[in-house]
Coordinates of C-alpha atoms in Angstrom, one line a residue:
X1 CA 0.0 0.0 0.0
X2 CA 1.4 3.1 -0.8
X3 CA 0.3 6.8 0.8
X4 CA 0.5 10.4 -0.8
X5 CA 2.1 12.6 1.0
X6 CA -1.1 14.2 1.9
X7 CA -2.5 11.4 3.1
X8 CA 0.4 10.2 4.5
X9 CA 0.4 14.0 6.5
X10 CA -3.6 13.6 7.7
X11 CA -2.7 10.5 9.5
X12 CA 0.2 11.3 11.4
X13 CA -0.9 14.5 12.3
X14 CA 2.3 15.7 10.5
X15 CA 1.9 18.7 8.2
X16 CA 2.8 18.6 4.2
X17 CA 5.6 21.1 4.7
X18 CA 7.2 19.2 7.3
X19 CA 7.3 16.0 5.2
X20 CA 8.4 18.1 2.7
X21 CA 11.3 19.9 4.6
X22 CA 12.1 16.0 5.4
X23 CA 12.3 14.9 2.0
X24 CA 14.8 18.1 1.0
X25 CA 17.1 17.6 3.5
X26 CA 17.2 14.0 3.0
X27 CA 15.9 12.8 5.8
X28 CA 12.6 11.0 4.6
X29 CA 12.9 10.6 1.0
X30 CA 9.5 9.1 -0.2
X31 CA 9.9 5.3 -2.3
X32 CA 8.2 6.3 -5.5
X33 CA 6.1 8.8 -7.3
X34 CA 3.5 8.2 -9.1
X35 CA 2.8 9.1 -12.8
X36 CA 1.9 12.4 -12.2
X37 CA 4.7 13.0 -9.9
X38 CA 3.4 12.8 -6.5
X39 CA 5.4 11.2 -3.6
X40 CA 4.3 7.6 -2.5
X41 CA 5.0 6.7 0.9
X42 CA 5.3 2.8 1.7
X43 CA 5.3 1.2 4.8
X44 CA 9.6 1.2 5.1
X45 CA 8.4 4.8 4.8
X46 CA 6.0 4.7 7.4
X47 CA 8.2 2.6 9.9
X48 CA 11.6 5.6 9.6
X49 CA 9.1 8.6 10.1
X50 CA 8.1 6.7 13.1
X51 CA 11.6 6.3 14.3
X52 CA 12.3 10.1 13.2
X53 CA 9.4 10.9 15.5
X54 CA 10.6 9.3 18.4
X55 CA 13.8 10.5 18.2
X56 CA 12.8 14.2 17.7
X57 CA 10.6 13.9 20.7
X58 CA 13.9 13.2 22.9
X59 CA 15.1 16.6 21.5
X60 CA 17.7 15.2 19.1
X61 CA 18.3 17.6 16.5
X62 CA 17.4 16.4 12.8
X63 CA 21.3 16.4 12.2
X64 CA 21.5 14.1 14.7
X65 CA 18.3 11.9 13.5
X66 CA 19.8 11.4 10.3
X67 CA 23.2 10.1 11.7
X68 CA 21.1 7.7 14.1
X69 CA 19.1 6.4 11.3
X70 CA 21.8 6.1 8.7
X71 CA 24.5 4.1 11.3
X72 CA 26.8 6.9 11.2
X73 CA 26.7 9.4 13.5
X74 CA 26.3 8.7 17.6
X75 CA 26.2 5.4 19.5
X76 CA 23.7 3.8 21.6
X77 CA 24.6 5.3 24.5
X78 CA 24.2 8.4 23.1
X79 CA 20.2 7.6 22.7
X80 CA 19.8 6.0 26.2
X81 CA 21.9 9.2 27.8
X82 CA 18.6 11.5 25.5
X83 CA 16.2 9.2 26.9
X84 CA 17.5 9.1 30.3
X85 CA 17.1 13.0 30.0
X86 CA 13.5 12.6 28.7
X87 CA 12.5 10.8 31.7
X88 CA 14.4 13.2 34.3
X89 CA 11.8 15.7 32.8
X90 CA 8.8 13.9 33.2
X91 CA 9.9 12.7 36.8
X92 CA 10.2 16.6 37.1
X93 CA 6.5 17.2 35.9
X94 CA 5.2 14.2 37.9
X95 CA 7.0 15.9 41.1
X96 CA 5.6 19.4 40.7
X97 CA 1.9 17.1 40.3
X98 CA 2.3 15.1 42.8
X99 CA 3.1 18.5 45.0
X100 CA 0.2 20.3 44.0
X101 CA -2.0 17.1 45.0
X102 CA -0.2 16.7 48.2
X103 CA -1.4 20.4 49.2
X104 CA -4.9 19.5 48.2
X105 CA -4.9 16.2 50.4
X106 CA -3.0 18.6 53.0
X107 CA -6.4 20.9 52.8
X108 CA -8.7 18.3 53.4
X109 CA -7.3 16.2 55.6
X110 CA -7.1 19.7 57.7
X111 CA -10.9 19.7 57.5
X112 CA -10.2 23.2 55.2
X113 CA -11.6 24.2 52.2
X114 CA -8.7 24.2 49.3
X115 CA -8.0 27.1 47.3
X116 CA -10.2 27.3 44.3
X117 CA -7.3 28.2 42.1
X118 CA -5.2 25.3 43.3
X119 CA -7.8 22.9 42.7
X120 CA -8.3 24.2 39.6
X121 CA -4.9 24.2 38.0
X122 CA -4.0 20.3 39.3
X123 CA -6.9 19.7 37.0
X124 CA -5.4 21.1 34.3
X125 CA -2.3 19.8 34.5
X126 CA -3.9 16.8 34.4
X127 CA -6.2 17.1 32.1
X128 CA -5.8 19.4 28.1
X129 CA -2.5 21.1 29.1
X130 CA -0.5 18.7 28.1
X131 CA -2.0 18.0 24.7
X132 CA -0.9 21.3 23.3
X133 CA 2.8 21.7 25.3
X134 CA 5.9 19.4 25.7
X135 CA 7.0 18.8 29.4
X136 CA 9.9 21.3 28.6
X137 CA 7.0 24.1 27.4
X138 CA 5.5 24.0 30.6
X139 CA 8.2 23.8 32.5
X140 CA 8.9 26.9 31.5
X141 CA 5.2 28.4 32.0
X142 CA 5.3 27.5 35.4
X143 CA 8.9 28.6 36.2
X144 CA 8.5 31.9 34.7
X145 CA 5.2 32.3 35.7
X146 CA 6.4 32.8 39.7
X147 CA 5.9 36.4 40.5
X148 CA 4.4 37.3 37.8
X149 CA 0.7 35.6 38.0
X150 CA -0.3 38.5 40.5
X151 CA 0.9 40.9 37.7
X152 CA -1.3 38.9 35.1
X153 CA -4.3 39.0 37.0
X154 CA -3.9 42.8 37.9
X155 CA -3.7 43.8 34.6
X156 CA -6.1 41.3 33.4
X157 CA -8.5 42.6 35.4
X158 CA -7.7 46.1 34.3
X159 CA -8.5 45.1 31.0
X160 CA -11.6 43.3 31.9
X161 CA -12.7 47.0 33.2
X162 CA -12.0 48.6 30.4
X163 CA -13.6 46.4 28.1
X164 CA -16.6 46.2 30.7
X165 CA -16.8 50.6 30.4
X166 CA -17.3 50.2 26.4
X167 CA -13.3 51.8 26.1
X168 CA -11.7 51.1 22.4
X169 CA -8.7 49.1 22.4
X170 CA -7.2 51.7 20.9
X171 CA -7.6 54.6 23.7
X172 CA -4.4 55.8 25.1
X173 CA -5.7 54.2 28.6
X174 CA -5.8 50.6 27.0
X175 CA -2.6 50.7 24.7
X176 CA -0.6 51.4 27.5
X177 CA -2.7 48.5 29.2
X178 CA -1.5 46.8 26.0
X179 CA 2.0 47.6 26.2
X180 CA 2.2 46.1 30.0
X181 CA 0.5 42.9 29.1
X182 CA 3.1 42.5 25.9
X183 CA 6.0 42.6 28.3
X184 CA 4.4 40.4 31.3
X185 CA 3.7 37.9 28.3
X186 CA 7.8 38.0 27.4
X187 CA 8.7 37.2 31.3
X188 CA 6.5 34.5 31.0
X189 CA 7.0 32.8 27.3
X190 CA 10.2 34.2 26.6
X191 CA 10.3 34.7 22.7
X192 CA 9.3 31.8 21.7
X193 CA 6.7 32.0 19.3
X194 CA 5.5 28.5 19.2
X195 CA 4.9 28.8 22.7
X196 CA 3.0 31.9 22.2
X197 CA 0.4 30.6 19.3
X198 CA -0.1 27.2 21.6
X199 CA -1.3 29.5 24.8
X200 CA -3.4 31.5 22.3
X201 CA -4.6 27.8 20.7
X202 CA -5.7 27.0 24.0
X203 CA -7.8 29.2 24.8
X204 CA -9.4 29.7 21.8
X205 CA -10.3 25.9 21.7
X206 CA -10.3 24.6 25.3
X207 CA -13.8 26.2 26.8
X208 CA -12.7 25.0 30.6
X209 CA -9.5 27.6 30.3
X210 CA -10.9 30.5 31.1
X211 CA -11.8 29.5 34.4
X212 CA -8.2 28.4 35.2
X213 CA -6.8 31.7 33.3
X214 CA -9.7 34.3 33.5
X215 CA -9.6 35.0 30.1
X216 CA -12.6 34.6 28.3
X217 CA -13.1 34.9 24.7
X218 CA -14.6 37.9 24.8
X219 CA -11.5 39.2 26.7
X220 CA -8.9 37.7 24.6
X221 CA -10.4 38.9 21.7
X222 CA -10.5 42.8 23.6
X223 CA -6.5 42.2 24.4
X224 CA -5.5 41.0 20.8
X225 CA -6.9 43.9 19.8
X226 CA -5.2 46.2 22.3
X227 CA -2.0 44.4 21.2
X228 CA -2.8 45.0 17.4
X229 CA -3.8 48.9 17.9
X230 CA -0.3 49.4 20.0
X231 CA 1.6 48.2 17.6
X232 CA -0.1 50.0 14.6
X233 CA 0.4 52.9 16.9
X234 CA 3.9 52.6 16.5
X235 CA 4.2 52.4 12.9
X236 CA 1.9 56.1 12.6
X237 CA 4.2 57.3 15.1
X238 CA 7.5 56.8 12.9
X239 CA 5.7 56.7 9.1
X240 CA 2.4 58.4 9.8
X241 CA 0.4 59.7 6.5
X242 CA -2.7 58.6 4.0
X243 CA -0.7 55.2 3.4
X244 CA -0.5 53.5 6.7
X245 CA -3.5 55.0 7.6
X246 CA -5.5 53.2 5.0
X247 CA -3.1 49.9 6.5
X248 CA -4.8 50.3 9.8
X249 CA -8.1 48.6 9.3
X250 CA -6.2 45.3 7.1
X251 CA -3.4 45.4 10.0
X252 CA -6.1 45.0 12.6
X253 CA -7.8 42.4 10.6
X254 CA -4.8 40.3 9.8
X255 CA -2.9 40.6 12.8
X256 CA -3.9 37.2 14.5
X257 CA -2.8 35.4 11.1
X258 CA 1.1 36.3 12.0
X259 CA 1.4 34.3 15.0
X260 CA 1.1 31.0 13.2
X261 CA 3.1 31.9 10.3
X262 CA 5.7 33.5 13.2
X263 CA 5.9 30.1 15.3
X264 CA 6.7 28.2 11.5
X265 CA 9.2 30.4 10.9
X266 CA 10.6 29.4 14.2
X267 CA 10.4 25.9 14.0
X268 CA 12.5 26.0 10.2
X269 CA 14.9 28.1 11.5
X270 CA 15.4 25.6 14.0
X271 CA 15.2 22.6 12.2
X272 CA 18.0 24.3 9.6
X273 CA 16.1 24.5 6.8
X274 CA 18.0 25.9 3.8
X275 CA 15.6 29.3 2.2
X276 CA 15.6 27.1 -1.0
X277 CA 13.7 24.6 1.0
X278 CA 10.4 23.7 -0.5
X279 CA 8.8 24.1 3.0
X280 CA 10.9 27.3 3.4
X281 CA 9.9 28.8 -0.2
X282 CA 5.4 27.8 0.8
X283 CA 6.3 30.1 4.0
X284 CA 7.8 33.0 2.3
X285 CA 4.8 33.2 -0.4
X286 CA 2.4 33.0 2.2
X287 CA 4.4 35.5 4.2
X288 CA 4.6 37.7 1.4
X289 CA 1.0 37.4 0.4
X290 CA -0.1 38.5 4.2
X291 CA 2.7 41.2 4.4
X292 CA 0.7 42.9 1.0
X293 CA -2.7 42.1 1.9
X294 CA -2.1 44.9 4.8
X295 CA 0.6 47.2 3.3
X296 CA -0.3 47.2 -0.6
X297 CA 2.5 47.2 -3.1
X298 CA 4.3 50.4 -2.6
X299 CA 8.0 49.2 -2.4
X300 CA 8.6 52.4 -0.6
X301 CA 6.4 51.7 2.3
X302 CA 7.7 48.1 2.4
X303 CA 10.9 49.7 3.3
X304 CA 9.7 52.1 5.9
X305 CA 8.0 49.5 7.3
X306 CA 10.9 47.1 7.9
X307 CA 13.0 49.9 8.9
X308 CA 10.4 50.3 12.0
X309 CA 10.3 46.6 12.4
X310 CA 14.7 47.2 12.6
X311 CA 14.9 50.4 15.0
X312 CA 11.9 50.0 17.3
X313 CA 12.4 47.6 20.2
X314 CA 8.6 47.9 21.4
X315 CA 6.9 46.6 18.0
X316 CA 9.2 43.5 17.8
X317 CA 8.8 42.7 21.3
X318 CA 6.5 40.0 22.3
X319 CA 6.5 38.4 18.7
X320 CA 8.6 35.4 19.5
X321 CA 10.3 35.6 16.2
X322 CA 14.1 36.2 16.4
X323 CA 16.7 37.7 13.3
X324 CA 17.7 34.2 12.2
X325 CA 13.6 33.0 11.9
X326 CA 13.6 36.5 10.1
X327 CA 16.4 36.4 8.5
X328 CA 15.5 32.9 6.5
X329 CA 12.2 34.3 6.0
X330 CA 14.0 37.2 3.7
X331 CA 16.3 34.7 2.0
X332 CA 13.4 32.5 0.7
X333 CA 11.5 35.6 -0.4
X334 CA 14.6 37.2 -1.8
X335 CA 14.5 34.1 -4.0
X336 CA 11.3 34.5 -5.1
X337 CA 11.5 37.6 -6.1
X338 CA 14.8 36.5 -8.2
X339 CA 12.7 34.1 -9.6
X340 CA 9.5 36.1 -10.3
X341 CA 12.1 38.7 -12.2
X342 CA 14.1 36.0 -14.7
X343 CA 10.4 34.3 -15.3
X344 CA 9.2 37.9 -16.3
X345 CA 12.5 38.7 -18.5
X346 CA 12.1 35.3 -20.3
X347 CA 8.7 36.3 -21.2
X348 CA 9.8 39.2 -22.6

């Protein structure tokens, strides 16, 4: 039996660009193609994704994978010392559990009530959070999180207000609001952006999260707009004029479509992927696309606009997406524009 690489993707719960990034880098090359030129996955196929998978889930980079896989890179021990360090993590998530269920029995064994928000977030961690983030992921919520929950719920409430009192998300009250909840979210997340689009996934798609969080949808949908109408704010305050004004109201309406494309960037980068990448070259069109859909195609205002994105800390900031995501990002599109160019000289 033999899978397309689409079908092959709906299975696994892989993506096509993935298997494609695979395929160019040599990792997963597919065992035929059919008449039309599609890849054809077997089962041999089938059975080295599935080792690639595990492997990658022990945080071995692809590198790595392909030396494992091939018989020429690291030895056995080198897996069990990556598993060993697997397992340290979950006996590290399991403790912090088995803490936060200790104070609970602590609670009632004391004939007390226990604190609504502990109770609450033992359930989560034992229930959806860990369907959307690795051990490491959260982790990392929970370290950073110390000191700054109190700070979250201040301001979350302070947004709740203002959304409650009919304000705009773009008064001056709520973009500074905006800018404080940006920064909290970079204590918390760091700059990862696949971080950042999985805590937004999860509220938008588990209903129970708001009463761990206290962020409704109504309220995450006021804050993403607060955190849009800042950042436009910036670019009027360094380009101003009739152009980016008539950006604003596409900006606003694109902005939560940046996120996803911000965290794939991430994940490339990471991976290696070359810019000629297939999977590299599908993110710079869409990338492209997006970036025109808001600004238009004044080449002028494409560079005052990535000037700003260079020179102004406070637009950048909270993104998740660092130079080298960026940076391959520019490469593949540079290439497409190379291309679009020769394709339009040979016409001529």
């Amino acid at each position: 039996m033999l899978l397309k690489i689409g079908e092959l993707a709906r299975r696994t719960g892989l993506t096509v660009r993935t298997l494609h990034h695979y395929d160019a880098i040599g990792l997963l090359r597919p065992s035929a193609r059919s008449s039309a030129g599609y890849r054809m996955y077997d089962r041999g196929d089938v059975a080295r994704l599935h080792r690639i998978q595990a492997l990658r889930r022990l945080d071995i980079p692809l590198a790595e994978v392909a030396a494992l896989l091939d018989g020429g890179g690291a030895e056995l021990e080198t897996v069990i010392d990556q598993q060993i360090v697997a397992l340290d993590r979950q006996l590290a998530r399991a403790a912090d559990l088995r803490g936060r269920l200790a104070t609970l029995r602590d609670h009632i064994r004391a004939k007390e009530e226990p604190v609504l928000e502990d109770w609450l977030a033992t359930l989560a961690m034992m229930n959806f959070y860990d369907r959307y983030f690795t051990p490491e992921e959260l982790a990392r919520l929970q370290r950073n999180g110390g000191g700054h929950d109190r700070g979250f719920a201040e301001l979350r409430e302070q947004l709740r207000e203002a959304m409650d009192a009919g304000e705009t998300p773009g008064s001056a009250r709520v973009l500074s609001l905006a800018e404080r909840w940006i920064a909290l979210s970079v204590q918390q997340m760091g700059s990862d952006a696949r971080l950042m689009h999985k805590v937004h996934q999860l509220h938008q798609q588990e209903p129970d999260v708001p009463f761990i969080t206290g962020i409704d949808a109504a309220l995450l949908d006021y804050i993403t707009r607060a955190t849009a109408e800042f950042r436009f704010s910036l670019y009027e305050r360094h380009i101003g004029g009739a152009a980016v004004a008539q950006a604003r109201a596409p900006f606003l309406r694109h902005y939560v479509e940046w996120p996803a494309l911000f965290a794939e960037a991430r994940e490339l980068q990471e991976q290696g992927a070359d810019p000629l990448d297939p999977a590299a070259l599908d993110l710079a069109r869409r990338w492209l696309a997006l970036f025109i859909a808001i600004w238009g195609i004044d080449e002028g205002l494409h560079q005052q606009v990535l000037a700003v994105n260079a020179r102004e800390p406070a637009l950048m900031n909270g993104l998740g997406i660092d130079d080298a995501a960026v940076g391959l990002v520019r490469a593949s599109i540079a290439h497409l524009r190379t291309q679009g160019k020769n394709t339009s000289h040979e016409k001529r």
